[in-house]
């Protein structure tokens, strides 16, 4: 088939649609993180996405549907951060890589953590369908940690609590970014340098896990 035929046109259309949906999801995450589900409006989301409200409603059924899609997108983002980390190099290499990636993402996209945390704090009604798969992933990660313990690579720890603690350390810089900026003497829009934060958190975790 010649280049530029019907199949190529459909492919281009699908690509543009996916790019626009990614743009809409990012705008929605920012709006929901700032104003919550009740306070957000589809007009505000459309404005952030740079499209008309009419065009937005062509791609989404409702604000509530977009909110749930945004939460699902966040879960997928965090899952990718974890699973893209090499798993066959031992705990030190794994944790150095994962902590670095997680903190960089927290600083670059604080709205992601804020939206997710806001949903949890209101009882997580939109997340309950996702809890079983999230728990399954947590238990799989716990098995990996148990393997490190059994091999004598780290000291005995509760493998689930370890995940909670690493999560808390890496999420702090997203959830408390305004406070972090103030305490570090940074401007209101300044982004903290991730490297010393990563080094400090990584060393804290690794020292605490040494056999």
PDB file of C-alpha atoms in Angstrom:
ATOM      1  CA  UNK A   1       0.000   0.000   0.000  1.00  0.00           C
ATOM      2  CA  UNK A   2       1.306   3.440  -0.885  1.00  0.00           C
ATOM      3  CA  UNK A   3       2.536   5.715   1.876  1.00  0.00           C
ATOM      4  CA  UNK A   4      -0.111   8.097   3.086  1.00  0.00           C
ATOM      5  CA  UNK A   5      -2.975   5.672   2.394  1.00  0.00           C
ATOM      6  CA  UNK A   6      -6.010   4.929   4.601  1.00  0.00           C
ATOM      7  CA  UNK A   7      -4.053   2.834   7.113  1.00  0.00           C
ATOM      8  CA  UNK A   8      -1.479   5.594   7.578  1.00  0.00           C
ATOM      9  CA  UNK A   9      -4.230   8.170   8.051  1.00  0.00           C
ATOM     10  CA  UNK A  10      -5.930   6.022  10.703  1.00  0.00           C
ATOM     11  CA  UNK A  11      -2.617   5.533  12.481  1.00  0.00           C
ATOM     12  CA  UNK A  12      -1.947   9.283  12.497  1.00  0.00           C
ATOM     13  CA  UNK A  13      -5.450   9.933  13.820  1.00  0.00           C
ATOM     14  CA  UNK A  14      -5.000   7.382  16.612  1.00  0.00           C
ATOM     15  CA  UNK A  15      -1.649   8.931  17.543  1.00  0.00           C
ATOM     16  CA  UNK A  16      -3.123  12.436  17.689  1.00  0.00           C
ATOM     17  CA  UNK A  17      -6.034  11.175  19.770  1.00  0.00           C
ATOM     18  CA  UNK A  18      -3.711   9.498  22.273  1.00  0.00           C
ATOM     19  CA  UNK A  19      -1.554  12.629  22.488  1.00  0.00           C
ATOM     20  CA  UNK A  20      -4.639  14.739  23.167  1.00  0.00           C
ATOM     21  CA  UNK A  21      -5.897  12.281  25.788  1.00  0.00           C
ATOM     22  CA  UNK A  22      -2.503  12.422  27.529  1.00  0.00           C
ATOM     23  CA  UNK A  23      -2.771  16.222  27.473  1.00  0.00           C
ATOM     24  CA  UNK A  24      -6.280  16.039  28.951  1.00  0.00           C
ATOM     25  CA  UNK A  25      -5.221  13.565  31.659  1.00  0.00           C
ATOM     26  CA  UNK A  26      -2.309  15.770  32.719  1.00  0.00           C
ATOM     27  CA  UNK A  27      -4.573  18.829  32.852  1.00  0.00           C
ATOM     28  CA  UNK A  28      -7.103  16.836  34.875  1.00  0.00           C
ATOM     29  CA  UNK A  29      -4.480  15.624  37.362  1.00  0.00           C
ATOM     30  CA  UNK A  30      -3.320  19.209  37.927  1.00  0.00           C
ATOM     31  CA  UNK A  31      -6.864  20.532  38.346  1.00  0.00           C
ATOM     32  CA  UNK A  32      -8.040  17.710  40.622  1.00  0.00           C
ATOM     33  CA  UNK A  33      -4.865  17.939  42.725  1.00  0.00           C
ATOM     34  CA  UNK A  34      -5.433  21.653  43.263  1.00  0.00           C
ATOM     35  CA  UNK A  35      -9.211  21.767  43.697  1.00  0.00           C
ATOM     36  CA  UNK A  36     -10.402  18.220  44.379  1.00  0.00           C
ATOM     37  CA  UNK A  37     -13.200  16.382  42.624  1.00  0.00           C
ATOM     38  CA  UNK A  38     -15.917  18.709  43.908  1.00  0.00           C
ATOM     39  CA  UNK A  39     -14.045  21.942  43.282  1.00  0.00           C
ATOM     40  CA  UNK A  40     -12.768  21.058  39.820  1.00  0.00           C
ATOM     41  CA  UNK A  41     -14.763  21.864  36.705  1.00  0.00           C
ATOM     42  CA  UNK A  42     -14.581  20.556  33.177  1.00  0.00           C
ATOM     43  CA  UNK A  43     -14.190  24.155  31.999  1.00  0.00           C
ATOM     44  CA  UNK A  44     -11.070  24.555  34.146  1.00  0.00           C
ATOM     45  CA  UNK A  45      -9.692  21.241  32.868  1.00  0.00           C
ATOM     46  CA  UNK A  46     -10.354  22.278  29.272  1.00  0.00           C
ATOM     47  CA  UNK A  47      -8.595  25.601  29.893  1.00  0.00           C
ATOM     48  CA  UNK A  48      -5.540  23.829  31.303  1.00  0.00           C
ATOM     49  CA  UNK A  49      -5.510  21.450  28.328  1.00  0.00           C
ATOM     50  CA  UNK A  50      -5.807  24.345  25.877  1.00  0.00           C
ATOM     51  CA  UNK A  51      -9.008  23.084  24.271  1.00  0.00           C
ATOM     52  CA  UNK A  52     -12.671  24.067  24.333  1.00  0.00           C
ATOM     53  CA  UNK A  53     -15.089  22.583  26.848  1.00  0.00           C
ATOM     54  CA  UNK A  54     -17.113  21.197  23.942  1.00  0.00           C
ATOM     55  CA  UNK A  55     -14.076  19.382  22.581  1.00  0.00           C
ATOM     56  CA  UNK A  56     -13.252  18.030  26.035  1.00  0.00           C
ATOM     57  CA  UNK A  57     -16.723  16.516  26.376  1.00  0.00           C
ATOM     58  CA  UNK A  58     -16.301  14.854  23.000  1.00  0.00           C
ATOM     59  CA  UNK A  59     -13.507  12.775  24.585  1.00  0.00           C
ATOM     60  CA  UNK A  60     -14.893  12.238  28.097  1.00  0.00           C
ATOM     61  CA  UNK A  61     -18.304  11.264  29.438  1.00  0.00           C
ATOM     62  CA  UNK A  62     -18.121  13.094  32.761  1.00  0.00           C
ATOM     63  CA  UNK A  63     -15.860  14.767  35.284  1.00  0.00           C
ATOM     64  CA  UNK A  64     -16.168  11.723  37.535  1.00  0.00           C
ATOM     65  CA  UNK A  65     -15.045   9.376  34.770  1.00  0.00           C
ATOM     66  CA  UNK A  66     -12.029  11.579  34.062  1.00  0.00           C
ATOM     67  CA  UNK A  67     -11.201  11.659  37.778  1.00  0.00           C
ATOM     68  CA  UNK A  68     -11.163   7.861  37.932  1.00  0.00           C
ATOM     69  CA  UNK A  69      -9.074   7.689  34.753  1.00  0.00           C
ATOM     70  CA  UNK A  70      -6.605  10.125  36.325  1.00  0.00           C
ATOM     71  CA  UNK A  71      -6.221   7.914  39.389  1.00  0.00           C
ATOM     72  CA  UNK A  72      -5.730   4.852  37.200  1.00  0.00           C
ATOM     73  CA  UNK A  73      -3.082   6.740  35.227  1.00  0.00           C
ATOM     74  CA  UNK A  74      -1.224   7.560  38.459  1.00  0.00           C
ATOM     75  CA  UNK A  75      -1.194   3.909  39.523  1.00  0.00           C
ATOM     76  CA  UNK A  76       0.207   2.952  36.122  1.00  0.00           C
ATOM     77  CA  UNK A  77       2.902   5.653  36.323  1.00  0.00           C
ATOM     78  CA  UNK A  78       4.079   4.455  39.739  1.00  0.00           C
ATOM     79  CA  UNK A  79       3.972   0.831  38.646  1.00  0.00           C
ATOM     80  CA  UNK A  80       6.207   1.658  35.684  1.00  0.00           C
ATOM     81  CA  UNK A  81       8.676   3.475  37.951  1.00  0.00           C
ATOM     82  CA  UNK A  82       8.981   0.324  40.040  1.00  0.00           C
ATOM     83  CA  UNK A  83       9.021  -2.277  37.286  1.00  0.00           C
ATOM     84  CA  UNK A  84      11.464  -0.378  35.068  1.00  0.00           C
ATOM     85  CA  UNK A  85      14.062  -0.764  37.815  1.00  0.00           C
ATOM     86  CA  UNK A  86      16.422  -3.702  37.222  1.00  0.00           C
ATOM     87  CA  UNK A  87      15.669  -6.524  39.656  1.00  0.00           C
ATOM     88  CA  UNK A  88      18.661  -8.817  39.191  1.00  0.00           C
ATOM     89  CA  UNK A  89      21.458  -6.649  40.587  1.00  0.00           C
ATOM     90  CA  UNK A  90      20.777  -7.051  44.305  1.00  0.00           C
ATOM     91  CA  UNK A  91      19.133  -4.760  46.850  1.00  0.00           C
ATOM     92  CA  UNK A  92      21.656  -1.912  46.814  1.00  0.00           C
ATOM     93  CA  UNK A  93      21.547  -1.362  43.049  1.00  0.00           C
ATOM     94  CA  UNK A  94      17.776  -1.804  42.978  1.00  0.00           C
ATOM     95  CA  UNK A  95      17.099   0.627  45.823  1.00  0.00           C
ATOM     96  CA  UNK A  96      19.536   3.244  44.542  1.00  0.00           C
ATOM     97  CA  UNK A  97      17.826   3.197  41.158  1.00  0.00           C
ATOM     98  CA  UNK A  98      14.252   3.111  42.452  1.00  0.00           C
ATOM     99  CA  UNK A  99      14.688   5.802  45.114  1.00  0.00           C
ATOM    100  CA  UNK A 100      16.362   8.099  42.602  1.00  0.00           C
ATOM    101  CA  UNK A 101      13.622   7.644  40.024  1.00  0.00           C
ATOM    102  CA  UNK A 102      10.856   8.043  42.593  1.00  0.00           C
ATOM    103  CA  UNK A 103      12.234  11.264  44.117  1.00  0.00           C
ATOM    104  CA  UNK A 104      12.877  12.831  40.717  1.00  0.00           C
ATOM    105  CA  UNK A 105       9.313  12.048  39.700  1.00  0.00           C
ATOM    106  CA  UNK A 106       7.954  13.464  42.980  1.00  0.00           C
ATOM    107  CA  UNK A 107       9.800  16.746  42.443  1.00  0.00           C
ATOM    108  CA  UNK A 108       8.897  17.013  38.761  1.00  0.00           C
ATOM    109  CA  UNK A 109       5.233  16.025  39.206  1.00  0.00           C
ATOM    110  CA  UNK A 110       4.097  16.844  42.768  1.00  0.00           C
ATOM    111  CA  UNK A 111       0.488  17.071  41.585  1.00  0.00           C
ATOM    112  CA  UNK A 112       0.454  13.292  41.058  1.00  0.00           C
ATOM    113  CA  UNK A 113       1.143  12.484  44.706  1.00  0.00           C
ATOM    114  CA  UNK A 114      -1.197  15.221  45.930  1.00  0.00           C
ATOM    115  CA  UNK A 115      -4.160  13.956  43.941  1.00  0.00           C
ATOM    116  CA  UNK A 116      -3.633  10.358  45.039  1.00  0.00           C
ATOM    117  CA  UNK A 117      -3.177  11.340  48.694  1.00  0.00           C
ATOM    118  CA  UNK A 118      -6.254  13.579  48.646  1.00  0.00           C
ATOM    119  CA  UNK A 119      -8.297  10.645  47.363  1.00  0.00           C
ATOM    120  CA  UNK A 120      -6.974   8.344  50.098  1.00  0.00           C
ATOM    121  CA  UNK A 121      -7.699  10.950  52.781  1.00  0.00           C
ATOM    122  CA  UNK A 122     -11.342  11.159  51.714  1.00  0.00           C
ATOM    123  CA  UNK A 123     -11.739   7.401  52.150  1.00  0.00           C
ATOM    124  CA  UNK A 124     -10.559   6.308  48.692  1.00  0.00           C
ATOM    125  CA  UNK A 125     -14.022   5.561  47.216  1.00  0.00           C
ATOM    126  CA  UNK A 126     -12.601   5.717  43.683  1.00  0.00           C
ATOM    127  CA  UNK A 127      -9.637   3.473  44.490  1.00  0.00           C
ATOM    128  CA  UNK A 128     -11.341   0.473  46.051  1.00  0.00           C
ATOM    129  CA  UNK A 129     -11.512  -1.440  42.772  1.00  0.00           C
ATOM    130  CA  UNK A 130      -7.740  -1.044  42.420  1.00  0.00           C
ATOM    131  CA  UNK A 131      -6.738  -2.085  45.957  1.00  0.00           C
ATOM    132  CA  UNK A 132      -6.652  -5.862  45.270  1.00  0.00           C
ATOM    133  CA  UNK A 133      -4.177  -5.513  42.381  1.00  0.00           C
ATOM    134  CA  UNK A 134      -2.137  -2.963  44.343  1.00  0.00           C
ATOM    135  CA  UNK A 135      -1.956  -5.321  47.310  1.00  0.00           C
ATOM    136  CA  UNK A 136      -0.906  -8.161  45.013  1.00  0.00           C
ATOM    137  CA  UNK A 137       1.951  -6.018  43.661  1.00  0.00           C
ATOM    138  CA  UNK A 138       2.956  -5.093  47.218  1.00  0.00           C
ATOM    139  CA  UNK A 139       3.057  -8.751  48.239  1.00  0.00           C
ATOM    140  CA  UNK A 140       5.209  -9.618  45.211  1.00  0.00           C
ATOM    141  CA  UNK A 141       7.657  -6.893  46.176  1.00  0.00           C
ATOM    142  CA  UNK A 142       7.605  -8.228  49.739  1.00  0.00           C
ATOM    143  CA  UNK A 143       8.669 -11.644  48.455  1.00  0.00           C
ATOM    144  CA  UNK A 144      11.664 -10.031  46.786  1.00  0.00           C
ATOM    145  CA  UNK A 145      12.628  -8.361  50.062  1.00  0.00           C
ATOM    146  CA  UNK A 146      12.290 -11.680  51.914  1.00  0.00           C
ATOM    147  CA  UNK A 147      14.643 -13.200  49.365  1.00  0.00           C
ATOM    148  CA  UNK A 148      17.229 -10.524  50.151  1.00  0.00           C
ATOM    149  CA  UNK A 149      16.862 -11.258  53.863  1.00  0.00           C
ATOM    150  CA  UNK A 150      17.190 -15.020  53.380  1.00  0.00           C
ATOM    151  CA  UNK A 151      20.308 -14.501  51.253  1.00  0.00           C
ATOM    152  CA  UNK A 152      21.859 -12.382  54.001  1.00  0.00           C
ATOM    153  CA  UNK A 153      21.975  -9.310  51.754  1.00  0.00           C
ATOM    154  CA  UNK A 154      19.985  -7.121  54.167  1.00  0.00           C
ATOM    155  CA  UNK A 155      19.024  -7.393  57.832  1.00  0.00           C
ATOM    156  CA  UNK A 156      15.665  -8.930  58.789  1.00  0.00           C
ATOM    157  CA  UNK A 157      12.881  -6.396  58.204  1.00  0.00           C
ATOM    158  CA  UNK A 158       9.136  -6.371  57.760  1.00  0.00           C
ATOM    159  CA  UNK A 159       8.978  -6.324  53.938  1.00  0.00           C
ATOM    160  CA  UNK A 160       5.677  -4.440  53.758  1.00  0.00           C
ATOM    161  CA  UNK A 161       6.630  -1.790  56.316  1.00  0.00           C
ATOM    162  CA  UNK A 162       9.893  -1.257  54.444  1.00  0.00           C
ATOM    163  CA  UNK A 163       7.876  -0.369  51.347  1.00  0.00           C
ATOM    164  CA  UNK A 164       5.713   2.026  53.377  1.00  0.00           C
ATOM    165  CA  UNK A 165       8.789   3.741  54.798  1.00  0.00           C
ATOM    166  CA  UNK A 166      10.495   4.173  51.430  1.00  0.00           C
ATOM    167  CA  UNK A 167       7.205   5.459  50.032  1.00  0.00           C
ATOM    168  CA  UNK A 168       6.908   8.022  52.836  1.00  0.00           C
ATOM    169  CA  UNK A 169      10.471   9.249  52.360  1.00  0.00           C
ATOM    170  CA  UNK A 170      10.116   9.677  48.610  1.00  0.00           C
ATOM    171  CA  UNK A 171       6.593  11.155  48.641  1.00  0.00           C
ATOM    172  CA  UNK A 172       7.413  13.795  51.265  1.00  0.00           C
ATOM    173  CA  UNK A 173       9.002  16.114  48.712  1.00  0.00           C
ATOM    174  CA  UNK A 174       5.834  16.174  46.619  1.00  0.00           C
ATOM    175  CA  UNK A 175       3.292  16.460  49.424  1.00  0.00           C
ATOM    176  CA  UNK A 176       5.240  19.104  51.359  1.00  0.00           C
ATOM    177  CA  UNK A 177       6.958  20.926  48.509  1.00  0.00           C
ATOM    178  CA  UNK A 178       5.921  24.382  49.744  1.00  0.00           C
ATOM    179  CA  UNK A 179       7.400  23.657  53.183  1.00  0.00           C
ATOM    180  CA  UNK A 180      10.522  22.109  51.647  1.00  0.00           C
ATOM    181  CA  UNK A 181      11.101  25.243  49.565  1.00  0.00           C
ATOM    182  CA  UNK A 182      10.692  27.492  52.604  1.00  0.00           C
ATOM    183  CA  UNK A 183      12.982  25.445  54.841  1.00  0.00           C
ATOM    184  CA  UNK A 184      15.654  25.278  52.140  1.00  0.00           C
ATOM    185  CA  UNK A 185      15.425  29.014  51.490  1.00  0.00           C
ATOM    186  CA  UNK A 186      14.140  28.595  47.940  1.00  0.00           C
ATOM    187  CA  UNK A 187      11.728  30.757  45.971  1.00  0.00           C
ATOM    188  CA  UNK A 188       8.041  29.917  45.626  1.00  0.00           C
ATOM    189  CA  UNK A 189       8.498  28.360  42.189  1.00  0.00           C
ATOM    190  CA  UNK A 190      11.990  26.936  42.646  1.00  0.00           C
ATOM    191  CA  UNK A 191      12.570  23.219  42.290  1.00  0.00           C
ATOM    192  CA  UNK A 192      14.885  21.673  44.906  1.00  0.00           C
ATOM    193  CA  UNK A 193      18.017  20.008  43.582  1.00  0.00           C
ATOM    194  CA  UNK A 194      17.103  16.300  43.575  1.00  0.00           C
ATOM    195  CA  UNK A 195      20.658  14.953  43.813  1.00  0.00           C
ATOM    196  CA  UNK A 196      21.451  15.733  47.490  1.00  0.00           C
ATOM    197  CA  UNK A 197      17.951  14.577  48.463  1.00  0.00           C
ATOM    198  CA  UNK A 198      18.406  11.304  46.601  1.00  0.00           C
ATOM    199  CA  UNK A 199      21.850  10.787  48.135  1.00  0.00           C
ATOM    200  CA  UNK A 200      20.576  11.437  51.672  1.00  0.00           C
ATOM    201  CA  UNK A 201      17.474   9.248  51.428  1.00  0.00           C
ATOM    202  CA  UNK A 202      19.332   6.431  49.677  1.00  0.00           C
ATOM    203  CA  UNK A 203      22.112   6.375  52.254  1.00  0.00           C
ATOM    204  CA  UNK A 204      19.581   6.461  55.097  1.00  0.00           C
ATOM    205  CA  UNK A 205      17.722   3.450  53.686  1.00  0.00           C
ATOM    206  CA  UNK A 206      20.812   1.427  52.783  1.00  0.00           C
ATOM    207  CA  UNK A 207      22.519   2.013  56.139  1.00  0.00           C
ATOM    208  CA  UNK A 208      19.346   0.927  57.893  1.00  0.00           C
ATOM    209  CA  UNK A 209      19.250  -2.317  55.913  1.00  0.00           C
ATOM    210  CA  UNK A 210      22.839  -3.437  56.340  1.00  0.00           C
ATOM    211  CA  UNK A 211      23.133  -6.924  57.889  1.00  0.00           C
TER     212      UNK A 211
END
